[in-house]
Coordinates of C-alpha atoms and ligand atoms in Angstrom, one line a residue:
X300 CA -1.6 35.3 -6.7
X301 CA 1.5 34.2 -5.3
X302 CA 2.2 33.0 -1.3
X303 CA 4.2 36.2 0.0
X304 CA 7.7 35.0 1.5
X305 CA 8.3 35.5 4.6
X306 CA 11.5 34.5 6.9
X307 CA 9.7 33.2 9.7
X308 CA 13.0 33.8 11.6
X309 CA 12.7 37.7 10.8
X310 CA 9.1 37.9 12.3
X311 CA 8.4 39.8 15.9
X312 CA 6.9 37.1 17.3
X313 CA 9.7 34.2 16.6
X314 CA 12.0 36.9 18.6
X315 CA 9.3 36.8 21.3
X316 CA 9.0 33.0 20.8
X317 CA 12.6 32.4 21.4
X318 CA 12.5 34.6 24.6
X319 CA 9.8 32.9 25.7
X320 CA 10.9 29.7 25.1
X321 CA 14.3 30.6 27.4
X322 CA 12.0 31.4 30.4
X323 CA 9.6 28.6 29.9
X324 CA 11.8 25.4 29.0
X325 CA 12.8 25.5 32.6
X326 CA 8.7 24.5 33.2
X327 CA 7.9 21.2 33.8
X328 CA 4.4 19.7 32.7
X329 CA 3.8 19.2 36.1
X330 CA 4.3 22.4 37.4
X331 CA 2.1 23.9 34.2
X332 CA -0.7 21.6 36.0
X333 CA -0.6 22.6 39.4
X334 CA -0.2 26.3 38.4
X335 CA -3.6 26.0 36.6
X336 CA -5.9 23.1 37.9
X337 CA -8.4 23.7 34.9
X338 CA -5.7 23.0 32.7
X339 CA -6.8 20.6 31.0
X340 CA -9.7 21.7 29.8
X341 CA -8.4 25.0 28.6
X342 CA -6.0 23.3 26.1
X343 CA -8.8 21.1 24.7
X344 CA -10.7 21.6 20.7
X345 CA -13.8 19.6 20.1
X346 CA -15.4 19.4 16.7
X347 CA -18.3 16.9 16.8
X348 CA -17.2 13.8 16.8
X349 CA -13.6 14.6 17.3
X350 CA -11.8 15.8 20.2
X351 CA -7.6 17.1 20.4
X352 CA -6.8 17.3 24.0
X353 CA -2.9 19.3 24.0
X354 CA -3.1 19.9 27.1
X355 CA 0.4 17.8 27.8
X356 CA 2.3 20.2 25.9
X357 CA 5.3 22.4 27.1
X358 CA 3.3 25.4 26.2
X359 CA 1.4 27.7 28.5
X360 CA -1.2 30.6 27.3
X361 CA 1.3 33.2 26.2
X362 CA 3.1 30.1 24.2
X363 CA 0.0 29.8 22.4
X364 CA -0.9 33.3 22.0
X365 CA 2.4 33.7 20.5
X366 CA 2.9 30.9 18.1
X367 CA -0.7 32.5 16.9
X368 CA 0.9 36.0 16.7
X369 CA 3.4 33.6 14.1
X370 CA 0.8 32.4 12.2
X371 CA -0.1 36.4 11.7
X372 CA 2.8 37.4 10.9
X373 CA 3.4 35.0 8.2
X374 CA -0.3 35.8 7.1
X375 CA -1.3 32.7 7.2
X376 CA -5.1 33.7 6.5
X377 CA -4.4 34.7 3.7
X378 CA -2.2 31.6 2.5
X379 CA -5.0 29.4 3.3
X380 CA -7.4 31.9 1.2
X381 CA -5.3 31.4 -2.1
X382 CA -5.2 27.5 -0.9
X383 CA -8.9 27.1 -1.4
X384 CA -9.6 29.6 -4.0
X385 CA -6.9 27.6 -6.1
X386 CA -4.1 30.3 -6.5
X387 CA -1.3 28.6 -8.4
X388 CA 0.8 28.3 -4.6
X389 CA 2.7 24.9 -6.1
X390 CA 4.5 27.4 -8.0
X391 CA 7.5 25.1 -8.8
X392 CA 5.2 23.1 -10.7
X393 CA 2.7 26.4 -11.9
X394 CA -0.3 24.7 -10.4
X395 CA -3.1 24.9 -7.6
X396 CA -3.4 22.6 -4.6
X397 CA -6.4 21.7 -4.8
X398 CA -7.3 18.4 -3.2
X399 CA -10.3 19.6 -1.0
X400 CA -12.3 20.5 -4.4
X401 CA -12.5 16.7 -4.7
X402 CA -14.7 16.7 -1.7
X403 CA -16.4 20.0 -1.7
X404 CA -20.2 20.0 -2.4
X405 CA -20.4 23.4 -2.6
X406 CA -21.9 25.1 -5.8
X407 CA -18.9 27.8 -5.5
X408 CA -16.9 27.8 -8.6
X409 CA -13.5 27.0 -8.3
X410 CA -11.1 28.4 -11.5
X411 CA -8.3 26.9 -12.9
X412 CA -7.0 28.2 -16.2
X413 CA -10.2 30.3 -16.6
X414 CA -12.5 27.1 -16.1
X415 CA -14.5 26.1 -13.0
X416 CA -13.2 22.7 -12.1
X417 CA -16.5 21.4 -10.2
X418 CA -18.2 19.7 -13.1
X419 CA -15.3 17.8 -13.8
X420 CA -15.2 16.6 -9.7
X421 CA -18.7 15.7 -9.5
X422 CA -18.5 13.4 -12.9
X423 CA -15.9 11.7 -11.7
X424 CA -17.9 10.6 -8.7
X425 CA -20.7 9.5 -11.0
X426 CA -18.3 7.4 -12.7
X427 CA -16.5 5.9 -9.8
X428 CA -20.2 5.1 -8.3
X429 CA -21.5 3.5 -11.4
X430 CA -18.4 1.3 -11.9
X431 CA -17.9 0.4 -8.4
X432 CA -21.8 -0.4 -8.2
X433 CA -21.3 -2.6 -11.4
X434 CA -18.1 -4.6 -9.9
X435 CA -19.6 -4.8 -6.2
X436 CA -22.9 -6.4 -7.3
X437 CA -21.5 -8.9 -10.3
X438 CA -23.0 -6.9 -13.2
X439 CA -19.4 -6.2 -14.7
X440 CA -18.4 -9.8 -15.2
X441 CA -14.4 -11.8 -16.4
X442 CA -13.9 -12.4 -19.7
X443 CA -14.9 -16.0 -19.0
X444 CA -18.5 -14.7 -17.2
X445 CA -17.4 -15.2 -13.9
X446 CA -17.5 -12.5 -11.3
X447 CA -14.9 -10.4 -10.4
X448 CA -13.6 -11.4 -6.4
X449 CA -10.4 -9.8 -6.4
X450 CA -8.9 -6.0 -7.6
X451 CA -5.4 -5.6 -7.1
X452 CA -4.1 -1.9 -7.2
X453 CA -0.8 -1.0 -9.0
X454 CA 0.9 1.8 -8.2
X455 CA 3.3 3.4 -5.7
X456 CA 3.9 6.3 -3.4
X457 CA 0.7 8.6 -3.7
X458 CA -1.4 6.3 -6.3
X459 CA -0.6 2.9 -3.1
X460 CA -0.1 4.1 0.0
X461 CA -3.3 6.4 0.5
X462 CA -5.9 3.7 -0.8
X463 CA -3.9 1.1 0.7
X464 CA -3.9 2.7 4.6
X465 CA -7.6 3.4 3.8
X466 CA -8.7 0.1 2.5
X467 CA -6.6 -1.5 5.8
X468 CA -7.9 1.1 8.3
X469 CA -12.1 0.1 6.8
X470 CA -11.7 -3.1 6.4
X471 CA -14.9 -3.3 9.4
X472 CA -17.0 -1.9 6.4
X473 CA -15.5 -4.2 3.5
X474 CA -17.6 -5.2 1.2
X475 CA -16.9 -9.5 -0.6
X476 CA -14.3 -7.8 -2.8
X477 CA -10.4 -8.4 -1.8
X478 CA -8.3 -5.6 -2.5
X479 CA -4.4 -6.3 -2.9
X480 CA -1.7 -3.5 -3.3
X481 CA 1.5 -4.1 -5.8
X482 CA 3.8 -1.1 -5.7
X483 CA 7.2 -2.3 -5.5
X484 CA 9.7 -3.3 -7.8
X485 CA 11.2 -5.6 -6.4
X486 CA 9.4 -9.0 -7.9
X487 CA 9.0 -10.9 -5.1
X488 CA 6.2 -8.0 -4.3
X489 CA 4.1 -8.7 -7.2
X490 CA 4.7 -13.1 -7.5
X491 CA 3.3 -13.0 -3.9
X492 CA -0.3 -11.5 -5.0
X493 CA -0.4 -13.1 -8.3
X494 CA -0.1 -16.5 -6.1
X495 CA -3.6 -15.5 -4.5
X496 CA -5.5 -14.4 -7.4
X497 CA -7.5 -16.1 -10.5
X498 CA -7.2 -13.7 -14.3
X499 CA -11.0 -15.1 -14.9
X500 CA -11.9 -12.8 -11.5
X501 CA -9.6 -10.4 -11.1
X502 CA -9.7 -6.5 -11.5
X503 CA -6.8 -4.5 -12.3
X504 CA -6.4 -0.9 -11.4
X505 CA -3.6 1.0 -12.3
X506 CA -3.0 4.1 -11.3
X507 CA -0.2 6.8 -11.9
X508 CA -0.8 10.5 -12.4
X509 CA 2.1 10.3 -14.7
X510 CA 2.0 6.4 -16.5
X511 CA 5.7 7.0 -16.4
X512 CA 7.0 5.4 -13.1
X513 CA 9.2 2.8 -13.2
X514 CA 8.0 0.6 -10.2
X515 CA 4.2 0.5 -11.5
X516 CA 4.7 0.4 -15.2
X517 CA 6.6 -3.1 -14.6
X518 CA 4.3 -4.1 -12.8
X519 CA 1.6 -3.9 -14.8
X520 CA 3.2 -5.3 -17.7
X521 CA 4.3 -8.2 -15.9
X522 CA 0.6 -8.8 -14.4
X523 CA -0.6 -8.0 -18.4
X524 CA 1.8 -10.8 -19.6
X525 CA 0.8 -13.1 -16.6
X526 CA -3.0 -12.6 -17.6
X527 CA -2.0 -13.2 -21.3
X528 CA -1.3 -16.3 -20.6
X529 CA -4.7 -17.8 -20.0
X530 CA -6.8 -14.7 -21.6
X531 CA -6.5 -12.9 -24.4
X532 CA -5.5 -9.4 -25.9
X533 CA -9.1 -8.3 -26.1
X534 CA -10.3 -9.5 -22.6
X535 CA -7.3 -6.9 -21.5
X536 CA -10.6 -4.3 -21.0
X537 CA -12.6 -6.4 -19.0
X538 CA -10.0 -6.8 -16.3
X539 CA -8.0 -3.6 -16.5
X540 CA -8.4 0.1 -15.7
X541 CA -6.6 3.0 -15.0
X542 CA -6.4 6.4 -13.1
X543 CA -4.1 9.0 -14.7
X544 CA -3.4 12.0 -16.9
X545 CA -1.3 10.5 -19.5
X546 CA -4.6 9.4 -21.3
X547 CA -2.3 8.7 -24.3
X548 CA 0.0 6.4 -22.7
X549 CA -3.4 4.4 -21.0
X550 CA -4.2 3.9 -24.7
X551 CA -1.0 2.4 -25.4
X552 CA -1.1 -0.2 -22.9
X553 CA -4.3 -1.5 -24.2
X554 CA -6.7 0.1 -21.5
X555 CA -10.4 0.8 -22.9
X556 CA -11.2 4.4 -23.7
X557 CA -14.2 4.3 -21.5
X558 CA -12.1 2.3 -18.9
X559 CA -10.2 5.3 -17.5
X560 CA -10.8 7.3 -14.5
X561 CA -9.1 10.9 -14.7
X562 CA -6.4 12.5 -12.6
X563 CA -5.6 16.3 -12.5
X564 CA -2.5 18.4 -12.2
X565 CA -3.8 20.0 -9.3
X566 CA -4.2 17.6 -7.3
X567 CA -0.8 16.0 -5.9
X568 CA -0.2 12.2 -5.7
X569 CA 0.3 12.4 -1.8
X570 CA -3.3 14.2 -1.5
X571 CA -4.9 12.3 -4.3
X572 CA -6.8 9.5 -2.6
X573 CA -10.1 11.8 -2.6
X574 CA -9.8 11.7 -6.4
X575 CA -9.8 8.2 -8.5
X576 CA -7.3 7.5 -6.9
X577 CA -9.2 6.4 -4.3
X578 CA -11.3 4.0 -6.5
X579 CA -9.9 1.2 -5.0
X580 CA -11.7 2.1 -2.0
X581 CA -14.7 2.4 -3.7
X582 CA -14.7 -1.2 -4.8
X583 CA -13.6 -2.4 -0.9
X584 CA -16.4 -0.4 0.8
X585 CA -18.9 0.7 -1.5
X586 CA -19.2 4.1 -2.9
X587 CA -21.9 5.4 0.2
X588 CA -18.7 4.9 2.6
X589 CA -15.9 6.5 -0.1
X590 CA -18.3 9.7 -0.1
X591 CA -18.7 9.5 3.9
X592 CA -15.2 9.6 3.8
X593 CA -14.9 12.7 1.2
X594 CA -17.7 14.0 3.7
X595 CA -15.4 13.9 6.8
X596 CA -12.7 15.8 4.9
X597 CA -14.9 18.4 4.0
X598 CA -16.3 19.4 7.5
X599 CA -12.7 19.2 8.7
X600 CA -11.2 21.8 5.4
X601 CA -15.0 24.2 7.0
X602 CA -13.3 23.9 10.5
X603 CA -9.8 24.8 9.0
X604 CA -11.0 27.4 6.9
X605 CA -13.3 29.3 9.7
X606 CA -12.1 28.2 12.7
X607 CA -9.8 31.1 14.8
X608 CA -6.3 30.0 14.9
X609 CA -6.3 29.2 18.7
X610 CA -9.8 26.8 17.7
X611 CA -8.3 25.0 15.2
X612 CA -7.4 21.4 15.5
X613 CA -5.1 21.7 11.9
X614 CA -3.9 25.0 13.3
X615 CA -3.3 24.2 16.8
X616 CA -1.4 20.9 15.8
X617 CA 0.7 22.7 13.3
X618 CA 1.8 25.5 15.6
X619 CA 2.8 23.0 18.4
X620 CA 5.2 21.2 15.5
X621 CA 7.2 24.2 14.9
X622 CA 7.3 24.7 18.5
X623 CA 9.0 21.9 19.0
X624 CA 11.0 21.4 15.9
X625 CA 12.1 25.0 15.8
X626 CA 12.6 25.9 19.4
X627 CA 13.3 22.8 21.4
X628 CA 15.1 20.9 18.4
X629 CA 13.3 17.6 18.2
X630 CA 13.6 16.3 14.6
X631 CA 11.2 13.7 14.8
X632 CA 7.5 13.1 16.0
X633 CA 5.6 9.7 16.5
X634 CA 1.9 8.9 15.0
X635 CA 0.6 6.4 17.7
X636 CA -2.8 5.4 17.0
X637 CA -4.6 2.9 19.2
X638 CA -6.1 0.5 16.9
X639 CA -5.1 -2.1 14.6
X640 CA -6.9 -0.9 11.7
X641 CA -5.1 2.7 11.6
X642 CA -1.2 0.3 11.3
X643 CA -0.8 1.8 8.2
X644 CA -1.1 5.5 9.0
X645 CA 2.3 6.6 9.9
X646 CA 3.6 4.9 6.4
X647 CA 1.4 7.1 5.0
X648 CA 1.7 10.1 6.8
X649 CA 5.8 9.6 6.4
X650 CA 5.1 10.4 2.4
X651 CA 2.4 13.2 3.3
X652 CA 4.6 15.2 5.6
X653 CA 7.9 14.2 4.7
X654 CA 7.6 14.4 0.9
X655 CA 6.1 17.6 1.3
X656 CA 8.3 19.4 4.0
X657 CA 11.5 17.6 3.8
X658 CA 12.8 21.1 1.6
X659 CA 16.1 23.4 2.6
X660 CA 15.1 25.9 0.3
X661 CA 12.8 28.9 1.0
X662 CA 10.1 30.1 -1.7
X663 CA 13.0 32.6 -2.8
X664 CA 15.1 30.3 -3.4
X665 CA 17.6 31.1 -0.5
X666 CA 19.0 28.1 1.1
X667 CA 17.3 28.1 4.8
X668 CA 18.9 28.7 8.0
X669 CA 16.1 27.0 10.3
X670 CA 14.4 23.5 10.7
X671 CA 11.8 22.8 8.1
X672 CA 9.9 18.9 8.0
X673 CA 9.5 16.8 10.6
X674 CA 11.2 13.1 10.5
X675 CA 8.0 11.1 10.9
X676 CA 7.0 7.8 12.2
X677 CA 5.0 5.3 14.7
X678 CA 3.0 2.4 15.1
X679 CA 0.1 1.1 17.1
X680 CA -0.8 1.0 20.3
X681 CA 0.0 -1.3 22.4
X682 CA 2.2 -2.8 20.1
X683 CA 5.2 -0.1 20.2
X684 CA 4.4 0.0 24.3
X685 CA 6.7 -3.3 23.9
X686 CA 9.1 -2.3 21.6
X687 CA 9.6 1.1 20.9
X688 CA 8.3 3.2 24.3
X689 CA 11.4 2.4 26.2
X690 CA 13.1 5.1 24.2
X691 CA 10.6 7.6 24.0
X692 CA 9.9 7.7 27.8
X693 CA 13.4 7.4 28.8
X694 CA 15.7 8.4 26.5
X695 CA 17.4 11.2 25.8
X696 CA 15.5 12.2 22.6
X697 CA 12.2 14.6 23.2
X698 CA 9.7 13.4 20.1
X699 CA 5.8 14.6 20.5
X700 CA 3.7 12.5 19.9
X701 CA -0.1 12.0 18.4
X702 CA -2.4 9.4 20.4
X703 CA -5.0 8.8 17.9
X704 CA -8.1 6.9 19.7
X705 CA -11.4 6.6 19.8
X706 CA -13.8 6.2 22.6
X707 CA -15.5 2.9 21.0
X708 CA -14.4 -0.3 19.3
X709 CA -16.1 -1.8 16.2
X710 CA -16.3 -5.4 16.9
X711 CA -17.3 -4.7 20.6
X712 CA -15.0 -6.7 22.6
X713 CA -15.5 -4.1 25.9
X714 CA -13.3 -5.5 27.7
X715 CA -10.5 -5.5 25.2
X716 CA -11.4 -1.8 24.5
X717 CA -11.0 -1.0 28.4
X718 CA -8.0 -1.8 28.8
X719 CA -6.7 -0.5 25.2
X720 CA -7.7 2.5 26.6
X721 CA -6.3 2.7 29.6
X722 CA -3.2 2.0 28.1
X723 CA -3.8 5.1 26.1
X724 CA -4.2 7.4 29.4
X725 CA -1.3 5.7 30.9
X726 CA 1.2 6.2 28.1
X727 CA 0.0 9.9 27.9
X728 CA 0.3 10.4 32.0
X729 CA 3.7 8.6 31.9
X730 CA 5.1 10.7 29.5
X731 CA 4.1 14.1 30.9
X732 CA 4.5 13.5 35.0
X733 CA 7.1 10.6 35.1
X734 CA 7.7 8.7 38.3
X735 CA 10.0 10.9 40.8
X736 CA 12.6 9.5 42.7
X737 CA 10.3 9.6 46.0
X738 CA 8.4 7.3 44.2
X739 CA 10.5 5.0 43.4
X740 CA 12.0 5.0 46.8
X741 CA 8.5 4.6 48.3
X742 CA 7.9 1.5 46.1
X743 CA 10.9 0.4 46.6
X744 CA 10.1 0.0 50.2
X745 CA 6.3 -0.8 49.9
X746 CA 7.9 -4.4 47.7
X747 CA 10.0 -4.7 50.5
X748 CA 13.1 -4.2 48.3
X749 CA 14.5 -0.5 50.3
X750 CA 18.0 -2.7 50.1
X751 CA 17.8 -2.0 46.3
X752 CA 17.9 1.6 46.5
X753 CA 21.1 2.6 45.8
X754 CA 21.3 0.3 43.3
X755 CA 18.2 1.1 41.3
X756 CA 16.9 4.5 41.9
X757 CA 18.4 6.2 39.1
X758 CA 17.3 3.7 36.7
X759 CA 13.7 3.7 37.5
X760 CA 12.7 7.4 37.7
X761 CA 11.0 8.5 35.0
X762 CA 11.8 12.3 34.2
X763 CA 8.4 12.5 32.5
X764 CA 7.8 16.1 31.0
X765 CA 7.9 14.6 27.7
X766 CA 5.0 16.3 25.3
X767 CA 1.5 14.3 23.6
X768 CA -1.5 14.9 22.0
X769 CA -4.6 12.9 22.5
X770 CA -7.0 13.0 19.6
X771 CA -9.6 11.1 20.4
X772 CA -12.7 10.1 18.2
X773 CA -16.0 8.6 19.0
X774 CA -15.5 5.8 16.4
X775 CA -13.8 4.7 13.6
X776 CA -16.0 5.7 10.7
X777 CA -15.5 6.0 7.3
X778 CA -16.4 10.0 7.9
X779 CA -13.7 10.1 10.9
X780 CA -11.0 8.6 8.6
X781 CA -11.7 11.3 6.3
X782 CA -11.7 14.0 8.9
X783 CA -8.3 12.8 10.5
X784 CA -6.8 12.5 7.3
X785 CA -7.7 16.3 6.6
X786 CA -6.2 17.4 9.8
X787 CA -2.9 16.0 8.7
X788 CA -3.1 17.7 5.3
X789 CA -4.1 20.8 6.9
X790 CA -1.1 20.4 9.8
X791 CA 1.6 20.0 6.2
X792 CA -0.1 23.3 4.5
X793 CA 0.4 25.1 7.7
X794 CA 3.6 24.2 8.5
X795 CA 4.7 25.3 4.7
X796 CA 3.6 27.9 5.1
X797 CA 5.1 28.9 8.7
X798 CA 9.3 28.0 7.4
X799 CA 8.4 29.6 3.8
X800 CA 9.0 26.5 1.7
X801 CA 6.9 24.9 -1.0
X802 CA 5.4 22.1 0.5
X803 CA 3.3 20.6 -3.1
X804 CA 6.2 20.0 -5.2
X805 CA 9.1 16.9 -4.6
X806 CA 12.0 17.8 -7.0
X807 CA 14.3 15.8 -4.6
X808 CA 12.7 12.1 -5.9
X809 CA 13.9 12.7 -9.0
X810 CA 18.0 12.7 -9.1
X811 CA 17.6 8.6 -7.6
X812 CA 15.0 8.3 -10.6
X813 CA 17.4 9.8 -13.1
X814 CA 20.4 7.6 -12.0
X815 CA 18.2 4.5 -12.0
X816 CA 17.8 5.1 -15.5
X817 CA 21.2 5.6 -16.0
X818 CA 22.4 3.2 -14.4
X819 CA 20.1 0.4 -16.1
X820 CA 21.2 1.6 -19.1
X821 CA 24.9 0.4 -18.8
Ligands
F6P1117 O1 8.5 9.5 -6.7 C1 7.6 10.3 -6.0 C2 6.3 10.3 -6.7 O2 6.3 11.3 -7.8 C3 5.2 10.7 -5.8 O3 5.1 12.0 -5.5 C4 4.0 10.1 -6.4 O4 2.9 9.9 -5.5 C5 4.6 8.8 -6.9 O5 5.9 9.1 -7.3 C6 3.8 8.0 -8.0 O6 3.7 8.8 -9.1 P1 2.7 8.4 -10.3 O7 1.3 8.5 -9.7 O8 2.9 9.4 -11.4 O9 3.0 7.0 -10.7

């Protein structure tokens, strides 16, 4: 069954909203904390391991009740319903969204075209286990005998930067393998990892869903005529493999039969990492951590799926988006997570959300009147405290943003991790209370410098009132990965579903592909 269209514009509670929003914008975040000293631990969602803290937003209880009353009215349970079940809500494209079958270990059938999909999930996994046992331990050996040291993944948007963020962010839990990531066209891209690999120990994975695009298709002929060059045309299936659903054009490139890991066309590139897609991370951590990671997801779609609205981290996050983006007009929203490992999340999040949200057209095909996706991006912490902060604390842009931390470090450098995470706090406190201008003037005169006053005031008060999230984990795991990874797929269906658009297809890649073409061509 179809998603039902609503104009979330038309809806009761988006006239309430915008009401609301006239007699609360006036709030500050300050006053919202000394109105309610238990504040912060009213606006606060822990699940396990896993805590969202959004307390420092510009909402108060009736903001939330009615953002909620939103999600009603646009009947959102019964979206996410047809989401799971696998009701054909890409309907662009006529098929399911089904990404969290990969990772469901439920016995529940799930249907598509008549035929339970499951099976076909769970021999996948066998497959990826077996061959990523056989590569990890040295039993799958080069066409010289050797041992394979290196896999280098080709492939671009969805089929690189999903395995590529996750092989960076659990590279604590890497096994002797090296993974390497080739997507772009540009040359220079692929010549740089062919510099740092051997043909007699390398593994080539190629994935892409469609074995048509341009970017990885050159580059894996250019790595095949490289690796011809000192093997030959019938070591090509000792060294390559692929992931996609254009079995017949694997074939044609040479690829072994039993060499090729399956894609579906319900599951998009952007959410595919959970699938074969992900078999690069197999190789880099071992197949226990890849399922760990599937695990995570899976508690977090439970959470999403039962959770009440006003419970639900996904939910929760979601709502607070179109809060901003719709009501207070900020276009863009920073991932800031506090670790090194995570640098490659907002890259990846910038396809996830942006790929799927970035639409102007609602699901009846009526140009819309509102603000749909979110302009996403970020970097780590403290990193961006030196470069990019300046702006978000003073300037005259308002853009949320997501702390992601956790409350222990892997290595165990405490010290390190004390004051990472007091940076954390202070950018968070910064943002929502400021720096008034009596305190400034006090220390002004506390450094002895009152002469300064005139001359400085204004440019060191911090207005503060400027919004966060803190989601906070224990510990970087490869089951935490998975469940923050969920919450932002979750956050994207949700949001779809609030401005009416289709969120799973991405017609507007393709006009730049077609004039490419075109353009080569002459
Ligand atoms: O150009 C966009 C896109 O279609 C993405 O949605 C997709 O993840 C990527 O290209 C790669 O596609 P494929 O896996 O078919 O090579």
């Amino acid at each position: 069954m179809a998603l039902i269209n609503t104009n979330p514009t038309q809806t009761e509670s988006w006239k309430k909203l915008t009401e609301h929003f006239n007699q609360l914008n006036t709030t500050t975040l300050t006053e919202l904390f000394q109105e309610d000293s238990d504040r912060a631990s009213k606006f606060k969602i822990a699940l396990d391991d896993v805590e969202l803290d959004y307390s420092k937003n510009k909402i108060s209880k009736e903001t939330l009740d009615l953002l909620v009353g939103l999600a009603n009215d646009v009947q959102l349970k019964d979206a996410i319903e047809k989401y799971f079940s696998g009701d054909t809500i890409n309907a662009t494209e006529g098929r399911a969204v089904l990404h969290t079958a990969l990772r469901s270990t439920s016995e529940e059938a799930i249907l598509v075209d008549g035929k339970d999909i499951k099976p076909k999930v769970q021999t996948t996994l066998r497959k990826i286990r077996a061959f990523s046992n056989k590569v990890i331990s040295g039993k799958w050996k080069g066409y010289t005998g050797k041992n394979i040291t290196d896999v280098v993944n080709i492939g671009i948007g969805g089929s690189d930067l999903g395995p590529d963020m996750v092989v960076e962010a659990l590279k604590f839990y890497k096994n002797k393998l090296n993974v390497h990531f080739v997507s772009n066209v540009e040359g220079d891209h692929v010549a740089e990892v062919l510099r740092k690999i051997n043909p007699e120990t390398t593994l080539f994975v190629i994935v892409s869903k469609t074995f048509t695009t341009q970017e990885t298709i050159s580059n894996a002929n250019t790595i095949k005529n490289w690796f011809l060059k000192s093997a030959s045309i019938f070591d090509v299936a000792k060294h390559f493999v692929a992931v996609s659903t254009n079995l017949e054009a694997v074939y044609d490139f040479g690829i072994d039969k039993n060499n090729v890991f399956p894609m579906w066309n319900w599951v998009g590139g952007r959410f595919s990492l959970w699938s074969a897609v992900g078999l690069s991370i197999s190789l880099a951590v071992g197949f226990d951590n890849f399922k760990e990671l599937l695990q995570g997801a899976e508690e977090v779609d439970s959470h999403f799926k039962e959770a009440e609205f006003d419970q639900n981290i996904p939910v929760v996050l979601a709502l607070l988006s179109v809060w901003y983006n719709n009501f207070y007009g900020a276009e863009t929203e920073a991932i800031l997570p506090y670790t090194q490992y995570l640098s490659k999340l907002p890259a990846y999040l910038q396809q996830a959300i942006m790929e799927s949200n970035g639409k102007s057209v609602d699901r009846n095909g009526d140009k819309i009147t509102y603000q749909t996706g979110t302009i996403i991006w970020g970097s780590t912490g403290t990193n961006m405290q030196h470069a990019f902060m300046q702006l978000v604390h003073q300037g005259t842009k308002l853009i949320p943003a997501d702390f992601i931390g956790y409350k222990e470090s892997l290595h165990g450098y405490e010290d390190h991790h004390r004051k990472l995470m007091a940076n954390y706090e202070a950018q968070m406190q910064a943002l929502a209370f400021g720096k008034t201008k009596e305190e400034v003037h006090l220390e002004l005169k506390t450094n002895g410098d009152l002469d300064k006053v005139n001359q400085l005031l204004p440019f060191k008060v911090f207005e503060g009132n400027r919004p966060s999230n803190a989601i906070l984990f224990d510990k970087l795991t490869p089951k935490s990965l998975g469940k923050l990874i969920a919450i932002y797929e979750h956050k994207i269906f949700v949001q779809g579903i609030i401005w009416n658009i289709y969120s799973y297809d991405q017609f507007g890649v393709e006009l730049g592909k077609e004039l490419a073409k075109k353009i080569l061509k002459n």
